[in-house]
Every structure is written in structure tokens, then in C-alpha cells.
PDB file of C-alpha atoms in Angstrom:
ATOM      1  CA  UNK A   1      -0.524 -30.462 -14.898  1.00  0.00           C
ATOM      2  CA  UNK A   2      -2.187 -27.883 -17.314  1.00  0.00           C
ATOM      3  CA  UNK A   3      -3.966 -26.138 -14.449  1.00  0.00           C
ATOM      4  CA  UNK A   4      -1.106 -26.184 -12.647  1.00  0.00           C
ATOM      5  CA  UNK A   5       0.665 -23.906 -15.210  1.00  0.00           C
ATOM      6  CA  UNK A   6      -2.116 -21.717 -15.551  1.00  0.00           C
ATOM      7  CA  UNK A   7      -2.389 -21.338 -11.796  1.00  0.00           C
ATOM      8  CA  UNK A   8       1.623 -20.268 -11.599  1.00  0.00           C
ATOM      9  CA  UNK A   9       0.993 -18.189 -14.606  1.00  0.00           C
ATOM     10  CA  UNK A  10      -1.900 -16.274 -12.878  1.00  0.00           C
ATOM     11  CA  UNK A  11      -0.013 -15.891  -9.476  1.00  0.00           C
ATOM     12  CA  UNK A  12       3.307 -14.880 -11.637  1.00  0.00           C
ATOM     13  CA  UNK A  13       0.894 -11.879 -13.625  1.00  0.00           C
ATOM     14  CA  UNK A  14      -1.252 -10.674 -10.314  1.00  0.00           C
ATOM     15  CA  UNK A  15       2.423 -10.663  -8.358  1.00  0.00           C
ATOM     16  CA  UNK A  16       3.550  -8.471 -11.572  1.00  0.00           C
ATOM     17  CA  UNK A  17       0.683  -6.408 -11.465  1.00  0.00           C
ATOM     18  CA  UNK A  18       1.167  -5.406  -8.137  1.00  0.00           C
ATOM     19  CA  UNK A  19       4.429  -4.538  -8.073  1.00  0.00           C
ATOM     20  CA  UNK A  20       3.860  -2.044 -10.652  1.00  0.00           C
ATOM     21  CA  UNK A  21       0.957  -0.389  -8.957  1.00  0.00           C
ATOM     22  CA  UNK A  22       2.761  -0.077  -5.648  1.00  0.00           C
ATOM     23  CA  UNK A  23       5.987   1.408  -7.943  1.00  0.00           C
ATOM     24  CA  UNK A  24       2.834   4.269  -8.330  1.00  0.00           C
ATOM     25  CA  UNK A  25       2.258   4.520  -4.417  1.00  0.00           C
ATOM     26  CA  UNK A  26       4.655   6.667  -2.251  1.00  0.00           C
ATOM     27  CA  UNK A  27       5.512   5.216   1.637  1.00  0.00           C
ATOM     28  CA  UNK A  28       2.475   6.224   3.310  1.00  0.00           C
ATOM     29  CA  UNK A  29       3.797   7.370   6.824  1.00  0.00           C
ATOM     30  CA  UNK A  30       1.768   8.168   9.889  1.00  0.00           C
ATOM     31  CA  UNK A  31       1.720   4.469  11.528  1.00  0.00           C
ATOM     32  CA  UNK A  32       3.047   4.731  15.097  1.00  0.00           C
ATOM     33  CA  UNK A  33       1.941   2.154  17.417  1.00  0.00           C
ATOM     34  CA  UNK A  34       2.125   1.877  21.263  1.00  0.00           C
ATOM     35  CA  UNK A  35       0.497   5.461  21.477  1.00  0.00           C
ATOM     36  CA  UNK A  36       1.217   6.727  24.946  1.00  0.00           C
ATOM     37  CA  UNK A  37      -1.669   8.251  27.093  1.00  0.00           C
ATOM     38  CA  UNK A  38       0.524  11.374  28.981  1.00  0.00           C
ATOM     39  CA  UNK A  39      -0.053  14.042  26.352  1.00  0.00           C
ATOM     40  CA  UNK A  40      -0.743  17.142  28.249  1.00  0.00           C
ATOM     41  CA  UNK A  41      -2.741  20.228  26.594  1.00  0.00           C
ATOM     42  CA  UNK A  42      -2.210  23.652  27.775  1.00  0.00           C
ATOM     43  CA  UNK A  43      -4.425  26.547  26.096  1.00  0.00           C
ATOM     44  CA  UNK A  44      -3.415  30.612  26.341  1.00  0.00           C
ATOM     45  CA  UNK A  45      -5.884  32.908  25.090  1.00  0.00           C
ATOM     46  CA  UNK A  46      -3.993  36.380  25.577  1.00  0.00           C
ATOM     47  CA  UNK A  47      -5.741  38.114  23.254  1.00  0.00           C
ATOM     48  CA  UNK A  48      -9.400  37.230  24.576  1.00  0.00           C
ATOM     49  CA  UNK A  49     -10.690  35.906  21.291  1.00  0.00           C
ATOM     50  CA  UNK A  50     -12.946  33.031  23.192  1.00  0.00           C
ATOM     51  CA  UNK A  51     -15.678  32.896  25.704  1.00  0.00           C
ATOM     52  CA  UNK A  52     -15.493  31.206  28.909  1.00  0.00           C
ATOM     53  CA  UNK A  53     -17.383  28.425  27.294  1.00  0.00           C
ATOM     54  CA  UNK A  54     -15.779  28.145  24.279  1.00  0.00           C
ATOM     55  CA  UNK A  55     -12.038  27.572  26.658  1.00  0.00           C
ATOM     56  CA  UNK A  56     -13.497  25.186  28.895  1.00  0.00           C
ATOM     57  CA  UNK A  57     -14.804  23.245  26.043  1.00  0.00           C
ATOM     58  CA  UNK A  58     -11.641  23.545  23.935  1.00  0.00           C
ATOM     59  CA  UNK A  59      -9.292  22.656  26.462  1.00  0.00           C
ATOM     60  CA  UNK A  60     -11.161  19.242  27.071  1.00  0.00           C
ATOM     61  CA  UNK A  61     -10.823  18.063  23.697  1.00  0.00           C
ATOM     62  CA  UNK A  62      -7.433  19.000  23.388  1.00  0.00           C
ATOM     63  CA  UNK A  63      -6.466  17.023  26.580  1.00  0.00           C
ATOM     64  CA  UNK A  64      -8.743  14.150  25.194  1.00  0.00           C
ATOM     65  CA  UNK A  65      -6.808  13.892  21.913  1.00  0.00           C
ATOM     66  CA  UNK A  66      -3.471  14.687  23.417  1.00  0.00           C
ATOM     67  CA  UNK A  67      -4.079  11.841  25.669  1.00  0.00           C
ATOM     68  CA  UNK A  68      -5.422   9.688  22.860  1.00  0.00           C
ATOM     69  CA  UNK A  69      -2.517  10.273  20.593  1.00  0.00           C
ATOM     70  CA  UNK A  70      -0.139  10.221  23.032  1.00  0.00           C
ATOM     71  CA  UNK A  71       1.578  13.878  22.382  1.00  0.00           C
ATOM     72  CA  UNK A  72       1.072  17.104  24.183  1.00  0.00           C
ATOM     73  CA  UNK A  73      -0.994  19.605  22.317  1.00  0.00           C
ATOM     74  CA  UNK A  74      -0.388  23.579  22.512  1.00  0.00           C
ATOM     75  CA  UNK A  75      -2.832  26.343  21.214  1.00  0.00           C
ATOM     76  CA  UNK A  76      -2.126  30.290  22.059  1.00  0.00           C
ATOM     77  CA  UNK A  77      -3.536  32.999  21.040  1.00  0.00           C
ATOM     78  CA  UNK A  78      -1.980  36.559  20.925  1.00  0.00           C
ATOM     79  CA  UNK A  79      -2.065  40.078  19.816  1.00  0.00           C
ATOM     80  CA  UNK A  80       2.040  40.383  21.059  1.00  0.00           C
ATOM     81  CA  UNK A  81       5.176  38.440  20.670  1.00  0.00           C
ATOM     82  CA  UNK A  82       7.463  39.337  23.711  1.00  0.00           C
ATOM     83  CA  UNK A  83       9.925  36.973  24.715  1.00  0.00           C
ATOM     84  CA  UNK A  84      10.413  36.752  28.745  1.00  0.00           C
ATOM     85  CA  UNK A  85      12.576  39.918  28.340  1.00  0.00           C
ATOM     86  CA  UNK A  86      10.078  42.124  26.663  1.00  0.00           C
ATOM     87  CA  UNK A  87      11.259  42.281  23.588  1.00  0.00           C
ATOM     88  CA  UNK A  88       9.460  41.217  19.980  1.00  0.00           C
ATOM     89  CA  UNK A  89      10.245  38.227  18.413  1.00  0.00           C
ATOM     90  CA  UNK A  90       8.895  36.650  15.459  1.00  0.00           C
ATOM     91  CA  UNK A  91       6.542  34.303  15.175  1.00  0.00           C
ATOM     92  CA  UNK A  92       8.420  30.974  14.669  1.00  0.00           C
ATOM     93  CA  UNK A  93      10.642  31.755  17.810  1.00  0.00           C
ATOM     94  CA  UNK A  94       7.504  32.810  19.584  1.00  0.00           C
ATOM     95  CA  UNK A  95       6.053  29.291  19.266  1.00  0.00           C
ATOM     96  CA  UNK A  96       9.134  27.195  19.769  1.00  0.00           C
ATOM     97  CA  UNK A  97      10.003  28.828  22.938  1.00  0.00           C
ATOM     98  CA  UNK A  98       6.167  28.386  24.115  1.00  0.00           C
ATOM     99  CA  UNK A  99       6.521  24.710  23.139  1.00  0.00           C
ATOM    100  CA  UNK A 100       9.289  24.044  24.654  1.00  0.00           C
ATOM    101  CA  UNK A 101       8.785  25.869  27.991  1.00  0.00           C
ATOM    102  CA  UNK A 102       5.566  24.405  28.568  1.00  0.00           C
ATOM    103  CA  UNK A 103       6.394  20.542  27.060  1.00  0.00           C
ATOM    104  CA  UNK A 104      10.443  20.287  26.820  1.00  0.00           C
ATOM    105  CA  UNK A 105      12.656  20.696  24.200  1.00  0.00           C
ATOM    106  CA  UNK A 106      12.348  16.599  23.828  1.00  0.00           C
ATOM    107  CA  UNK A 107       8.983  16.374  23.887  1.00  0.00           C
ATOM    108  CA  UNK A 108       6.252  14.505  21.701  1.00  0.00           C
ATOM    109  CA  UNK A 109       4.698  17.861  21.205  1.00  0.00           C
ATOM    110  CA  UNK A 110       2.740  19.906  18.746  1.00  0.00           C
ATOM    111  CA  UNK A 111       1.557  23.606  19.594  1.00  0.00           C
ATOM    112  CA  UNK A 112      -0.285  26.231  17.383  1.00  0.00           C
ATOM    113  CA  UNK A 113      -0.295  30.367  16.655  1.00  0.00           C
ATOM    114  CA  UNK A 114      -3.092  32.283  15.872  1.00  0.00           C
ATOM    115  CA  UNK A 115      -1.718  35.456  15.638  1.00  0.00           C
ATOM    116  CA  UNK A 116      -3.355  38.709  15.866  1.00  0.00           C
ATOM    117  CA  UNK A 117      -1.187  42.001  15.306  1.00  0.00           C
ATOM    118  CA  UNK A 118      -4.011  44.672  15.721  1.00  0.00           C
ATOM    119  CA  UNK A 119      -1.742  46.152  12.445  1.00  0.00           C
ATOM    120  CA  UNK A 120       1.009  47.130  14.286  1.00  0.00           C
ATOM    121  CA  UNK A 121       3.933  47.848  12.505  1.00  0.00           C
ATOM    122  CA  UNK A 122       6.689  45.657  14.073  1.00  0.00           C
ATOM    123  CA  UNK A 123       4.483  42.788  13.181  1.00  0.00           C
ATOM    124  CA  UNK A 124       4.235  43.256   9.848  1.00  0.00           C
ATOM    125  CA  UNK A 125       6.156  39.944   8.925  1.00  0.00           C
ATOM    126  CA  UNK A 126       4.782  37.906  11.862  1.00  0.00           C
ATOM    127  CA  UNK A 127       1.764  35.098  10.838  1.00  0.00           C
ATOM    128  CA  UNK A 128       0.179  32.075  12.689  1.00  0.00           C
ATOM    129  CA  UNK A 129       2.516  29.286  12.377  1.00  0.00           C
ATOM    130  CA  UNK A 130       3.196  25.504  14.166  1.00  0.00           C
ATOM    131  CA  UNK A 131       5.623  23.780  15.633  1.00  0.00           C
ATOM    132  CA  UNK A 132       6.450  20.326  16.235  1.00  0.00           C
ATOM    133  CA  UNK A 133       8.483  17.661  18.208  1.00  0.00           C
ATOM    134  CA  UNK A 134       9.209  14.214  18.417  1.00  0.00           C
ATOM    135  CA  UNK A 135       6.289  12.025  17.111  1.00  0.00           C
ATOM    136  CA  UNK A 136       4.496  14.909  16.574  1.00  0.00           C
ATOM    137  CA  UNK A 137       6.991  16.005  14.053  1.00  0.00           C
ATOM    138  CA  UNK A 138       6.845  12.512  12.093  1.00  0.00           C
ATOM    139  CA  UNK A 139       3.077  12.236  12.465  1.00  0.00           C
ATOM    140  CA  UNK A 140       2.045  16.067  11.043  1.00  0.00           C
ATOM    141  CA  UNK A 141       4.792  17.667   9.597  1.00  0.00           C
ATOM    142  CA  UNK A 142       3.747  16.158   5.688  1.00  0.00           C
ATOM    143  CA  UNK A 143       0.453  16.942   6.787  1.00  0.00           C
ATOM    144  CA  UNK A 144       1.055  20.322   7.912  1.00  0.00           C
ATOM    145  CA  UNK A 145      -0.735  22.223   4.713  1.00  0.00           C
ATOM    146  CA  UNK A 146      -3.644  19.816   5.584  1.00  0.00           C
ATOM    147  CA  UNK A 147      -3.910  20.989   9.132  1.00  0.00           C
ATOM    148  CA  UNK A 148      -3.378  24.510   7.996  1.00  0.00           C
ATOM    149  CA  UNK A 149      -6.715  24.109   5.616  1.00  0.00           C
ATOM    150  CA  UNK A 150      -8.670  22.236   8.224  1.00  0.00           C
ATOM    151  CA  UNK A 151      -7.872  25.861  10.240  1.00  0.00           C
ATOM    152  CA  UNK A 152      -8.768  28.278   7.805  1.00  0.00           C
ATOM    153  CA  UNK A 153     -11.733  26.609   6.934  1.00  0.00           C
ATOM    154  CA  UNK A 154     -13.377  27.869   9.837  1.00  0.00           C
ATOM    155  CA  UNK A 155     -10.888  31.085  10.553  1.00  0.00           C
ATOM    156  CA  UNK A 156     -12.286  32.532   7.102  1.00  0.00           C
ATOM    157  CA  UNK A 157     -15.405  31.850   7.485  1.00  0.00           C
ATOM    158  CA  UNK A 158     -17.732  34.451   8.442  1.00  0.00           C
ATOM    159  CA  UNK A 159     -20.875  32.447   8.430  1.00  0.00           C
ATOM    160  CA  UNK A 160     -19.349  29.883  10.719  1.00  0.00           C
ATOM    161  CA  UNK A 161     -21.475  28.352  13.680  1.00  0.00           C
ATOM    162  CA  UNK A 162     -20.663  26.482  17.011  1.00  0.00           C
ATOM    163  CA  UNK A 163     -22.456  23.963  19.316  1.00  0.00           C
ATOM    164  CA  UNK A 164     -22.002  27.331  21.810  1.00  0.00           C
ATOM    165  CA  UNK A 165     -22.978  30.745  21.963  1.00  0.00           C
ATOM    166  CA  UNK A 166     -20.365  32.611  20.766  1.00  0.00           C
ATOM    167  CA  UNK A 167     -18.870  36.603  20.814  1.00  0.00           C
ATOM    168  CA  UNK A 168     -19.292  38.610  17.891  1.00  0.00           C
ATOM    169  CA  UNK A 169     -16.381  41.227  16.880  1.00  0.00           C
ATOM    170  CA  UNK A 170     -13.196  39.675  18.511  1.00  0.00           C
ATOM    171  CA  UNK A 171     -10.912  40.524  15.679  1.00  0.00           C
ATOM    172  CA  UNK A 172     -11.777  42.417  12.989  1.00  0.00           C
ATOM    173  CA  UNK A 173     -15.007  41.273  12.261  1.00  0.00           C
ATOM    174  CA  UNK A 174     -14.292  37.578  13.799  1.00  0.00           C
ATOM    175  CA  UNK A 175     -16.511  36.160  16.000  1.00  0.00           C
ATOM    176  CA  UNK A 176     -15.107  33.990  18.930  1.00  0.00           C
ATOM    177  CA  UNK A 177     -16.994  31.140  16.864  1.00  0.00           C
ATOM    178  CA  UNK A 178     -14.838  31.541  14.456  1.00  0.00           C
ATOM    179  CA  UNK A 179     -11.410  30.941  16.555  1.00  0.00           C
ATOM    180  CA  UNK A 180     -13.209  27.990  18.395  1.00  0.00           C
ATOM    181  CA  UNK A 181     -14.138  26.010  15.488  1.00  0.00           C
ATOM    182  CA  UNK A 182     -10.655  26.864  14.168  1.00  0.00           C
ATOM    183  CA  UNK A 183      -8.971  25.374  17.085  1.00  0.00           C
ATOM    184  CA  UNK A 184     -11.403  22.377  17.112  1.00  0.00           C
ATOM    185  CA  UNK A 185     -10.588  21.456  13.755  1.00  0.00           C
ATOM    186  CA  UNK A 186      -7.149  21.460  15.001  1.00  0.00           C
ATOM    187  CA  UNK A 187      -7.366  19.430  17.166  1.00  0.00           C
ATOM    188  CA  UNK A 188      -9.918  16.705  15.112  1.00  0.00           C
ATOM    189  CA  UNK A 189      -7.131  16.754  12.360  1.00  0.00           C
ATOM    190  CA  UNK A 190      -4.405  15.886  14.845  1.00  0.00           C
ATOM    191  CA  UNK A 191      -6.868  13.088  15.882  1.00  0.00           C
ATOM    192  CA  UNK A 192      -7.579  11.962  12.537  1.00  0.00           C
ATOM    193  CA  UNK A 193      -3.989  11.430  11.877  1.00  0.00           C
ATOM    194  CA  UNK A 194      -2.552  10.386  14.590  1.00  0.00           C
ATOM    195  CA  UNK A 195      -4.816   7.494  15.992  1.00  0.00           C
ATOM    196  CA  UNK A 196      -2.132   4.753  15.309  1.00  0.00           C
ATOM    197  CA  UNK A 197      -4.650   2.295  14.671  1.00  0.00           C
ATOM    198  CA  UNK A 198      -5.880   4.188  11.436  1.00  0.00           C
ATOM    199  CA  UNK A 199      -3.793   6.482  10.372  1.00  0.00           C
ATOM    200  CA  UNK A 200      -2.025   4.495   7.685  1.00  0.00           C
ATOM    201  CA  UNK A 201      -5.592   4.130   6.194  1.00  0.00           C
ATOM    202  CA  UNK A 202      -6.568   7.568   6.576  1.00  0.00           C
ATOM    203  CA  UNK A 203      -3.170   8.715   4.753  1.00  0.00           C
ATOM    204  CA  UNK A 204      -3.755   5.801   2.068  1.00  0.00           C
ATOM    205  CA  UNK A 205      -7.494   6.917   1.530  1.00  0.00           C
ATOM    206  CA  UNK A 206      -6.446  10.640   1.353  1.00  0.00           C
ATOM    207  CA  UNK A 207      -3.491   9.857  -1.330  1.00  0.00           C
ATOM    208  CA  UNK A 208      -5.619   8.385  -3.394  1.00  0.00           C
ATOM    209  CA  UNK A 209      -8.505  10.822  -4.114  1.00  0.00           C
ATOM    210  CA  UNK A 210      -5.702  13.284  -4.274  1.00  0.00           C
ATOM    211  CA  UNK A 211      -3.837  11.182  -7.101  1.00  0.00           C
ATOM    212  CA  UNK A 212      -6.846   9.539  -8.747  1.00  0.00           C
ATOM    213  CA  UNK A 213      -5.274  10.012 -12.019  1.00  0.00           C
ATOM    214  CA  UNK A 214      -2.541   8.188 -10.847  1.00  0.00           C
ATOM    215  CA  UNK A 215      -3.705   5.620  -9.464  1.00  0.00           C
ATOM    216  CA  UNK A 216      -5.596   4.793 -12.725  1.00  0.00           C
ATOM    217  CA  UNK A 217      -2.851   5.016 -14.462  1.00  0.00           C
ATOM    218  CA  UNK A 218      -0.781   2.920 -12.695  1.00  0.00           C
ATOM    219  CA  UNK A 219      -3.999   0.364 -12.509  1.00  0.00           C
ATOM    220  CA  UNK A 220      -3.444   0.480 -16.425  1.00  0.00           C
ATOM    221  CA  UNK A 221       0.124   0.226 -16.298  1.00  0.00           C
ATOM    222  CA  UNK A 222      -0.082  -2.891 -13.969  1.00  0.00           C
ATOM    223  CA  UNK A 223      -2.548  -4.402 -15.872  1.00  0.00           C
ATOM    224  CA  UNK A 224      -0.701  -4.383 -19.417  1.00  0.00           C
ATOM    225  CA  UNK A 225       2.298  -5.923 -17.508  1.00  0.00           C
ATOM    226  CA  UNK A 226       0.731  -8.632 -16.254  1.00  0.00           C
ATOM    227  CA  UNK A 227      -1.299  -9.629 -19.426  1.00  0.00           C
ATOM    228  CA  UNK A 228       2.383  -9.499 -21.183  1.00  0.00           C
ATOM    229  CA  UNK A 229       3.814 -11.535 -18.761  1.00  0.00           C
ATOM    230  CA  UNK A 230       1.084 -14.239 -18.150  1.00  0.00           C
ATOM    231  CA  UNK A 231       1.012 -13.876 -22.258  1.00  0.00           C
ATOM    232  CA  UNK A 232       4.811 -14.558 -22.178  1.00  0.00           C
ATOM    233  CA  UNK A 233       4.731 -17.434 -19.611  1.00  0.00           C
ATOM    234  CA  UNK A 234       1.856 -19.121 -21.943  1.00  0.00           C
ATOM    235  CA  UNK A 235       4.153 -19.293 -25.121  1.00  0.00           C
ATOM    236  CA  UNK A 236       7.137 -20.736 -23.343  1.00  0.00           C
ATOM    237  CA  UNK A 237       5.298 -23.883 -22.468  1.00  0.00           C
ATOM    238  CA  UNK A 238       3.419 -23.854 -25.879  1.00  0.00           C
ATOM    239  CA  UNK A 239       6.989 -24.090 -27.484  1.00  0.00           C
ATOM    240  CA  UNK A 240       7.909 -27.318 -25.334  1.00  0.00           C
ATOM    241  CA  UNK A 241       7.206 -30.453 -27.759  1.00  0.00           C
ATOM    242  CA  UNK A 242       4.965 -33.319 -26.477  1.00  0.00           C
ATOM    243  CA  UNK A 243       6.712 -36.330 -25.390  1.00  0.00           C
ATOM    244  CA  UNK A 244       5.631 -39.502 -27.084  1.00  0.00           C
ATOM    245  CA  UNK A 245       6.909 -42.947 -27.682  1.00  0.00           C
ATOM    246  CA  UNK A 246       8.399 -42.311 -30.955  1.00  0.00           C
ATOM    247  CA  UNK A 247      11.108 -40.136 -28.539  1.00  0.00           C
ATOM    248  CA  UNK A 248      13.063 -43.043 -27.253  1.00  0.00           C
ATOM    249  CA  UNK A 249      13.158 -45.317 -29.799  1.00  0.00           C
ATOM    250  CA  UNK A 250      16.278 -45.946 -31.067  1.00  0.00           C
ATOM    251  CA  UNK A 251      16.592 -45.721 -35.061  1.00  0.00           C
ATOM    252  CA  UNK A 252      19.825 -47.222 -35.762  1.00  0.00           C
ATOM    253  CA  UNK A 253      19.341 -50.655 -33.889  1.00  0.00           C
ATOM    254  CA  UNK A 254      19.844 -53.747 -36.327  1.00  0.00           C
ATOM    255  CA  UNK A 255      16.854 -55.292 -37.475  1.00  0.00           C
ATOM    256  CA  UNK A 256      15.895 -58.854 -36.783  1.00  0.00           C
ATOM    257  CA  UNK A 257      13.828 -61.188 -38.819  1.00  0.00           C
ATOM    258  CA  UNK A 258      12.886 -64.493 -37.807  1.00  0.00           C
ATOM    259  CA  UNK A 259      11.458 -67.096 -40.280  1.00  0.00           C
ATOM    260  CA  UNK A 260      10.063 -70.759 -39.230  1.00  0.00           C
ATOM    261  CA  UNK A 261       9.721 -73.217 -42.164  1.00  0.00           C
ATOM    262  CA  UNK A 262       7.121 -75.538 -40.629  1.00  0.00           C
ATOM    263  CA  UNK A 263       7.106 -79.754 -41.573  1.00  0.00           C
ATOM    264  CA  UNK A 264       4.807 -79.664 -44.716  1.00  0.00           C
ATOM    265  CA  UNK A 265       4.441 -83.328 -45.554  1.00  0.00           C
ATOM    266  CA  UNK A 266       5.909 -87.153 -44.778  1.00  0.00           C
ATOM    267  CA  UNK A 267       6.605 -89.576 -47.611  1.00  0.00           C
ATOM    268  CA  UNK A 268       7.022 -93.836 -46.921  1.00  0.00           C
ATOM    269  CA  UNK A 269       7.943 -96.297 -48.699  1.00  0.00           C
ATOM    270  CA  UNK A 270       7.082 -99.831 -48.125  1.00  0.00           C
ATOM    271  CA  UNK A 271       8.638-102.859 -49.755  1.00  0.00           C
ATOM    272  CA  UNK A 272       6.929-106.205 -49.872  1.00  0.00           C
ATOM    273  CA  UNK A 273       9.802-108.829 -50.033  1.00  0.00           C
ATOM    274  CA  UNK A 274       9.067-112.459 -51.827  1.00  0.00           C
ATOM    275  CA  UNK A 275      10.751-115.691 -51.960  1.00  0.00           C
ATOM    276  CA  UNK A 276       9.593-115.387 -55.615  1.00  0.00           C
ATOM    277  CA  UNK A 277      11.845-114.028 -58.035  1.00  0.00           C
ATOM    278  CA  UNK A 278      10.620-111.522 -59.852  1.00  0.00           C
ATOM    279  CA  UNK A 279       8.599-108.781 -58.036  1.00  0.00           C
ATOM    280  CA  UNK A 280       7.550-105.499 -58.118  1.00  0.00           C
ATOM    281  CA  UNK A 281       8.039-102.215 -56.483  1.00  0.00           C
ATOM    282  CA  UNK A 282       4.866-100.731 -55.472  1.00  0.00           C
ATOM    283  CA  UNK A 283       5.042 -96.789 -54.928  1.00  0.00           C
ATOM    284  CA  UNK A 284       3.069 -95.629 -51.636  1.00  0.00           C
ATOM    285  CA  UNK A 285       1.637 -92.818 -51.036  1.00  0.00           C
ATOM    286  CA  UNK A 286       1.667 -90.621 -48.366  1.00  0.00           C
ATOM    287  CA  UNK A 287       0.204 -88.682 -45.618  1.00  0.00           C
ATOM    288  CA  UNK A 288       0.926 -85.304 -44.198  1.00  0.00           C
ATOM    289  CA  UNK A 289       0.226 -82.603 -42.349  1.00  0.00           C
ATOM    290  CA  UNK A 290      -1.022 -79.031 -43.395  1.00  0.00           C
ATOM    291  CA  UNK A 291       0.674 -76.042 -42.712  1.00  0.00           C
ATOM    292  CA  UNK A 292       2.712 -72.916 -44.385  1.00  0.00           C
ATOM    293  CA  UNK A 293       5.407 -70.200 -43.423  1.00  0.00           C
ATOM    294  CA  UNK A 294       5.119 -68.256 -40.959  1.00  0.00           C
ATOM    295  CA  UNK A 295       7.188 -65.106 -40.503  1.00  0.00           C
ATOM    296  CA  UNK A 296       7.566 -62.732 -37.704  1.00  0.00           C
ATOM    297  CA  UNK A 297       7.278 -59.116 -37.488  1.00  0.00           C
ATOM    298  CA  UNK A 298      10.407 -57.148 -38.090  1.00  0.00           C
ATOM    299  CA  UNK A 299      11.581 -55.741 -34.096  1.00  0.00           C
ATOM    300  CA  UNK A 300      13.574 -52.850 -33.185  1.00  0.00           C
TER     301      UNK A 300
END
């Protein structure tokens, strides 16, 4: 019975203790199963910032990781925004109307801008941006500052190298090296977070190195509630009296004594008769039989 309690007390504290860690935790979103395998991948380099190599190369992991994910995967590249009229546009209508002439405006579909104005003026407010449908939306758009770092990582990096010979002096000092690794860490990120057998994981892993502190703390948190509680749980049995016999006897029952007067002794008395007058009495004496009083015990 004892372990019994300590065992429901122990389940009761661990139960509490998680519960108040998880209160720490935000929904970690980025499960999706029954990935579909028709993502498409289309790549435009307009503004010839990759080699022949460096296309060929792209494109196939794009398509790999489109098809993987199951979402259709845009990149372009451009040194103009024109619409199909001629005129500029800015950059987040120059994306969406790529995406969605190339995928659908109901697609699963994801497609990136690296933008290159050559400093003219009518772009001074234009940048690379992204933009997302469907699944694509609810698998990157919370991740969409990660994507953007995994991008510039290699954009800004001078000193970058590929797995191919690359073009030096694309873009103001860029090397096509520099746009290929970009776009391949595009792509890797997409497939990082959007394989629906680990992407849960991945986003759990990620939260917590980013909230360490947090996670301690709510470690610490959990931990003092559940010692209180298992602490609590302990005292409420310690305050139950033990039952013993002395609990259901009954005090105010009359008491009963029974006493037993045993035979002590047996006395005769014999008379001789004579056709004599004249006589005598002659007193006899007797025989008998130990014993004493004997009581009983008093019962309630």
C-alpha cells in the first residue's frame, strides 16, 4: 500500500512537472505529412549572375527538393522589374506575379528574388524578397528570417567557395559562386524544414538553443512544482490516523461480571441407633473437596 502512494505521488509530480515545462514551449509547427512528390522547380537567371554549370546544377536540386517536399520551388534572378506590359513594378508584385504565372495562384509554392538594380534610380526601394503559397506558406513563412540568413550567408560572403568553378565579377564584386551557394542554401533550408518526417524535430531542436534560458528556467520552474506537489500529496496521507482495534470498540457497552462459587466441602452425620437407653451422639467428620473462587474477566 505504501509504495503504492509513493508511486501515484511520483506520477502526480512528473505529470506536474511537465505541464509546466510545456506551459514554457510554444506550438512547434512545420509537421505536414503525406508530402506530395509533383513540386516543379523553374529557375530564371536574367541577369546572368551563374555559369552554365552552376544552372544545371542548381536546377537539379531544386527539382529534387521540390519533389521531396512536395511544393514547387521558384528562384529568379534580375537586374529589371517589368511586368508583361513593360512597366516597373516593385519587388513584392514582381515575385507574386512570377509565382503565380509559373505555379498558380493555388499552388503549394515558394519562389525567391535576388535582385540586382545596377543603381538605377527607379529601383531605389526595390530588394530581394519571397513569396509563398499553400503549404509552403505554413511550412516557411515563421521561418522566413531563417531562410533569409541561410541566403546571406553566402550572398555576403566574398571568400565564398563552390564544388564548381565559378565567374568572378557578376555584380559588383560578386562572384557567380556567390549567387550559387546562395541559392543552394535556399534550397537545403527549404529541405531542412520541410521534410515532414523531421521537421517538428528540427523546429523543436532549433527553439531550444535559441531559448536556452528558457528552457532552464522553465526546467526550474517545473521542478519546484512538482517537489511542492509530491511534498503536498505526502502530508495528506501522513495526516490520516492509523486504524487499530481500539477504533471499533464500543465504550459505553454494560459491563458483565461473572462469578462461580465452586462446592468447597461435604459434612455427614451418622447416628448409631441402640435398643439401649441411653446413648451417645458421636460427631463425624468429614471429607471434601479442594477448590476456591474463580472469577472471570470483565467483557465488553
Amino acid at each position: 500500500m505504501a509504495a503504492d502512494k509513493k508511486n501515484r505521488a511520483l506520477c502526480a509530480a512528473v505529470c506536474c512537472f511537465m505541464a509546466v515545462v510545456l506551459m514554457f514551449f510554444p506550438t512547434v509547427s512545420g509537421f505536414r505529412a503525406n508530402a506530395q512528390s509533383d513540386g516543379r522547380a523553374i529557375l530564371e537567371d536574367l541577369d546572368n549572375c551563374l555559369t552554365q554549370a552552376e544552372e544545371e546544377a542548381l536546377t537539379k536540386e531544386m527539382l529534387t527538393v521540390a519533389q521531396k517536399v512536395g511544393i514547387n520551388i521558384g528562384i529568379v534572378i534580375t537586374a529589371e522589374l517589368l511586368d508583361n506590359n513593360g512597366r516597373h513594378v516593385s519587388d513584392d508584385k514582381y515575385i507574386e506575379d512570377f509565382c503565380k504565372a509559373n505555379f498558380g495562384s493555388k499552388s503549394d509554392s515558394i519562389s525567391l528574388l535576388l535582385f540586382n538594380s545596377h543603381d538605377k534610380p527607379e529601383y531605389d526601394y526595390c530588394e530581394d524578397d519571397m513569396y509563398m503559397i499553400g503549404k509552403a506558406d505554413e511550412l516557411y513563412y515563421k521561418r522566413a528570417d531563417k531562410i533569409w540568413d541561410n541566403i546571406y550567408a553566402a550572398l555576403d560572403n566574398h571568400n565564398v567557395k563552390s564544388d564548381l568553378p565559378s565567374e568572378p565579377n557578376v555584380y559588383k564584386n560578386y562572384s557567380s559562386a556567390n549567387y550559387y551557394m546562395a541559392c543552394m542554401n535556399f534550397c537545403k533550408i527549404l529541405d531542412k524544414y520541410g521534410d515532414p518526417g523531421s521537421a517538428f524535430w528540427v523546429g523543436l531542436g532549433d527553439f531550444v538553443r535559441e531559448n536556452i534560458g528558457a528552457v532552464f528556467f522553465g526546467c526550474i520552474v517545473g521542478v519546484v512544482v512538482a517537489l511542492i506537489f509530491a511534498n503536498s500529496i505526502k502530508k495528506s496521507y501522513m495526516k490520516k490516523a492509523p486504524i487499530s482495534a481500539a477504533q471499533y470498540l464500543d465504550k459505553h457497552r454494560t459491563d458483565i461480571t461473572y462469578r462461580n462459587d465452586a462446592f468447597i466441602r461435604e459434612y455427614t452425620t451418622s447416628y448409631r441407633t441402640s435398643s439401649s437407653s441411653g446413648g451417645g451422639r458421636s460427631g463425624g467428620g468429614g471429607g471434601g473437596g479442594g477448590g476456591g473462587h474463580h472469577s472471570s474477566g470483565h467483557h465488553r
